[in-house]
Amino acid sequence: MPCEEIKDILFKQLELLAEINIRLTAPKTSEEKYEPELITKNVLAMVEIAKLFNL
């Protein structure tokens, strides 16, 4: 797989992780629970992807 395709995939994944984090931190209904450990894992994944882009 060419390098540019990999970069595109990783950038899309970074965008998806950001969207997930926004949804995870949005106000919750009484049935939903706030999951800070999942947010932390997503942020750490975002950092690792950003490192690949030298951001």
Tab-separated table of N, CA and C in Angstrom:
chain	number	residue	atom	x	y	z
A	1	MET	N	0.855	-1.180	0.000
A	1	MET	CA	0.000	0.000	0.000
A	1	MET	C	0.898	1.240	0.000
A	2	PRO	N	0.680	2.163	-0.920
A	2	PRO	CA	1.509	3.373	-0.979
A	2	PRO	C	1.403	4.218	0.304
A	3	CYS	N	2.466	4.923	0.569
A	3	CYS	CA	2.565	5.733	1.781
A	3	CYS	C	1.432	6.762	1.890
A	4	GLU	N	1.085	7.390	0.784
A	4	GLU	CA	0.018	8.411	0.813
A	4	GLU	C	-1.327	7.802	1.201
A	5	GLU	N	-1.593	6.583	0.743
A	5	GLU	CA	-2.845	5.909	1.105
A	5	GLU	C	-2.880	5.621	2.602
A	6	ILE	N	-1.757	5.201	3.137
A	6	ILE	CA	-1.665	4.931	4.571
A	6	ILE	C	-1.895	6.221	5.356
A	7	LYS	N	-1.279	7.318	4.909
A	7	LYS	CA	-1.481	8.603	5.579
A	7	LYS	C	-2.942	9.015	5.548
A	8	ASP	N	-3.595	8.829	4.408
A	8	ASP	CA	-5.015	9.178	4.289
A	8	ASP	C	-5.859	8.362	5.261
A	9	ILE	N	-5.578	7.064	5.346
A	9	ILE	CA	-6.324	6.191	6.256
A	9	ILE	C	-6.103	6.615	7.702
A	10	LEU	N	-4.860	6.887	8.064
A	10	LEU	CA	-4.566	7.289	9.439
A	10	LEU	C	-5.199	8.635	9.777
A	11	PHE	N	-5.218	9.545	8.820
A	11	PHE	CA	-5.832	10.847	9.070
A	11	PHE	C	-7.337	10.699	9.264
A	12	LYS	N	-7.970	9.839	8.464
A	12	LYS	CA	-9.407	9.584	8.639
A	12	LYS	C	-9.675	8.949	9.998
A	13	GLN	N	-8.794	8.057	10.415
A	13	GLN	CA	-8.937	7.428	11.728
A	13	GLN	C	-8.794	8.470	12.836
A	14	LEU	N	-7.878	9.394	12.671
A	14	LEU	CA	-7.704	10.476	13.643
A	14	LEU	C	-8.977	11.310	13.750
A	15	GLU	N	-9.587	11.614	12.614
A	15	GLU	CA	-10.842	12.370	12.613
A	15	GLU	C	-11.959	11.591	13.312
A	16	LEU	N	-12.030	10.289	13.062
A	16	LEU	CA	-13.057	9.460	13.699
A	16	LEU	C	-12.869	9.396	15.214
A	17	LEU	N	-11.632	9.269	15.652
A	17	LEU	CA	-11.359	9.243	17.093
A	17	LEU	C	-11.764	10.566	17.738
A	18	ALA	N	-11.516	11.666	17.059
A	18	ALA	CA	-11.916	12.969	17.588
A	18	ALA	C	-13.436	13.049	17.709
A	19	GLU	N	-14.137	12.555	16.707
A	19	GLU	CA	-15.607	12.576	16.742
A	19	GLU	C	-16.135	11.695	17.875
A	20	ILE	N	-15.516	10.532	18.063
A	20	ILE	CA	-15.918	9.644	19.160
A	20	ILE	C	-15.728	10.348	20.500
A	21	ASN	N	-14.609	11.032	20.666
A	21	ASN	CA	-14.356	11.734	21.931
A	21	ASN	C	-15.387	12.821	22.174
A	22	ILE	N	-15.773	13.532	21.132
A	22	ILE	CA	-16.800	14.568	21.277
A	22	ILE	C	-18.097	13.934	21.755
A	23	ARG	N	-18.464	12.819	21.151
A	23	ARG	CA	-19.706	12.140	21.545
A	23	ARG	C	-19.623	11.578	22.955
A	24	LEU	N	-18.460	11.087	23.328
A	24	LEU	CA	-18.294	10.519	24.672
A	24	LEU	C	-18.374	11.584	25.758
A	25	THR	N	-18.015	12.816	25.422
A	25	THR	CA	-18.038	13.878	26.432
A	25	THR	C	-19.322	14.696	26.385
A	26	ALA	N	-20.201	14.381	25.438
A	26	ALA	CA	-21.474	15.099	25.335
A	26	ALA	C	-22.358	14.749	26.537
A	27	PRO	N	-23.323	15.616	26.860
A	27	PRO	CA	-24.231	15.319	27.973
A	27	PRO	C	-24.906	13.963	27.780
A	28	LYS	N	-25.008	13.235	28.858
A	28	LYS	CA	-25.543	11.880	28.812
A	28	LYS	C	-26.962	11.813	29.362
A	29	THR	N	-27.698	10.830	28.888
A	29	THR	CA	-29.002	10.554	29.483
A	29	THR	C	-28.765	9.712	30.730
A	30	SER	N	-29.813	9.471	31.484
A	30	SER	CA	-29.654	8.724	32.731
A	30	SER	C	-29.188	7.286	32.489
A	31	GLU	N	-29.492	6.710	31.291
A	31	GLU	CA	-29.084	5.330	31.012
A	31	GLU	C	-27.619	5.219	30.569
A	32	GLU	N	-27.095	6.290	29.987
A	32	GLU	CA	-25.723	6.258	29.476
A	32	GLU	C	-24.740	6.591	30.588
A	33	LYS	N	-23.579	5.992	30.490
A	33	LYS	CA	-22.568	6.298	31.501
A	33	LYS	C	-21.346	6.950	30.856
A	34	TYR	N	-20.776	7.866	31.578
A	34	TYR	CA	-19.562	8.562	31.153
A	34	TYR	C	-18.396	7.591	31.289
A	35	GLU	N	-17.558	7.473	30.266
A	35	GLU	CA	-16.476	6.494	30.283
A	35	GLU	C	-15.121	7.177	30.079
A	36	PRO	N	-14.578	7.748	31.149
A	36	PRO	CA	-13.305	8.473	31.003
A	36	PRO	C	-12.142	7.597	30.536
A	37	GLU	N	-12.141	6.313	30.901
A	37	GLU	CA	-11.037	5.448	30.470
A	37	GLU	C	-11.067	5.224	28.959
A	38	LEU	N	-12.243	5.173	28.368
A	38	LEU	CA	-12.351	5.031	26.922
A	38	LEU	C	-11.891	6.307	26.221
A	39	ILE	N	-12.247	7.441	26.791
A	39	ILE	CA	-11.801	8.727	26.231
A	39	ILE	C	-10.273	8.797	26.288
A	40	THR	N	-9.697	8.378	27.413
A	40	THR	CA	-8.243	8.396	27.572
A	40	THR	C	-7.576	7.515	26.523
A	41	LYS	N	-8.114	6.309	26.305
A	41	LYS	CA	-7.552	5.413	25.287
A	41	LYS	C	-7.632	6.049	23.901
A	42	ASN	N	-8.745	6.700	23.603
A	42	ASN	CA	-8.892	7.351	22.299
A	42	ASN	C	-7.889	8.484	22.135
A	43	VAL	N	-7.718	9.281	23.175
A	43	VAL	CA	-6.767	10.398	23.104
A	43	VAL	C	-5.352	9.864	22.913
A	44	LEU	N	-4.992	8.810	23.614
A	44	LEU	CA	-3.658	8.230	23.455
A	44	LEU	C	-3.466	7.692	22.034
A	45	ALA	N	-4.501	7.096	21.468
A	45	ALA	CA	-4.418	6.632	20.077
A	45	ALA	C	-4.243	7.823	19.136
A	46	MET	N	-4.966	8.910	19.417
A	46	MET	CA	-4.845	10.117	18.595
A	46	MET	C	-3.432	10.670	18.660
A	47	VAL	N	-2.828	10.648	19.839
A	47	VAL	CA	-1.457	11.144	20.002
A	47	VAL	C	-0.492	10.293	19.184
A	48	GLU	N	-0.673	8.978	19.226
A	48	GLU	CA	0.218	8.101	18.466
A	48	GLU	C	0.090	8.346	16.965
A	49	ILE	N	-1.144	8.531	16.487
A	49	ILE	CA	-1.337	8.825	15.064
A	49	ILE	C	-0.734	10.184	14.720
A	50	ALA	N	-0.934	11.172	15.583
A	50	ALA	CA	-0.380	12.511	15.341
A	50	ALA	C	1.147	12.464	15.275
A	51	LYS	N	1.764	11.621	16.090
A	51	LYS	CA	3.224	11.475	16.053
A	51	LYS	C	3.685	11.007	14.669
A	52	LEU	N	2.892	10.128	14.060
A	52	LEU	CA	3.246	9.649	12.724
A	52	LEU	C	3.241	10.775	11.698
A	53	PHE	N	2.415	11.783	11.955
A	53	PHE	CA	2.335	12.944	11.063
A	53	PHE	C	3.274	14.064	11.506
A	54	ASN	N	4.019	13.834	12.587
A	54	ASN	CA	4.900	14.852	13.168
A	54	ASN	C	4.124	16.116	13.525
A	55	LEU	N	2.918	15.948	14.091
A	55	LEU	CA	2.086	17.095	14.489
A	55	LEU	C	2.432	17.522	15.899
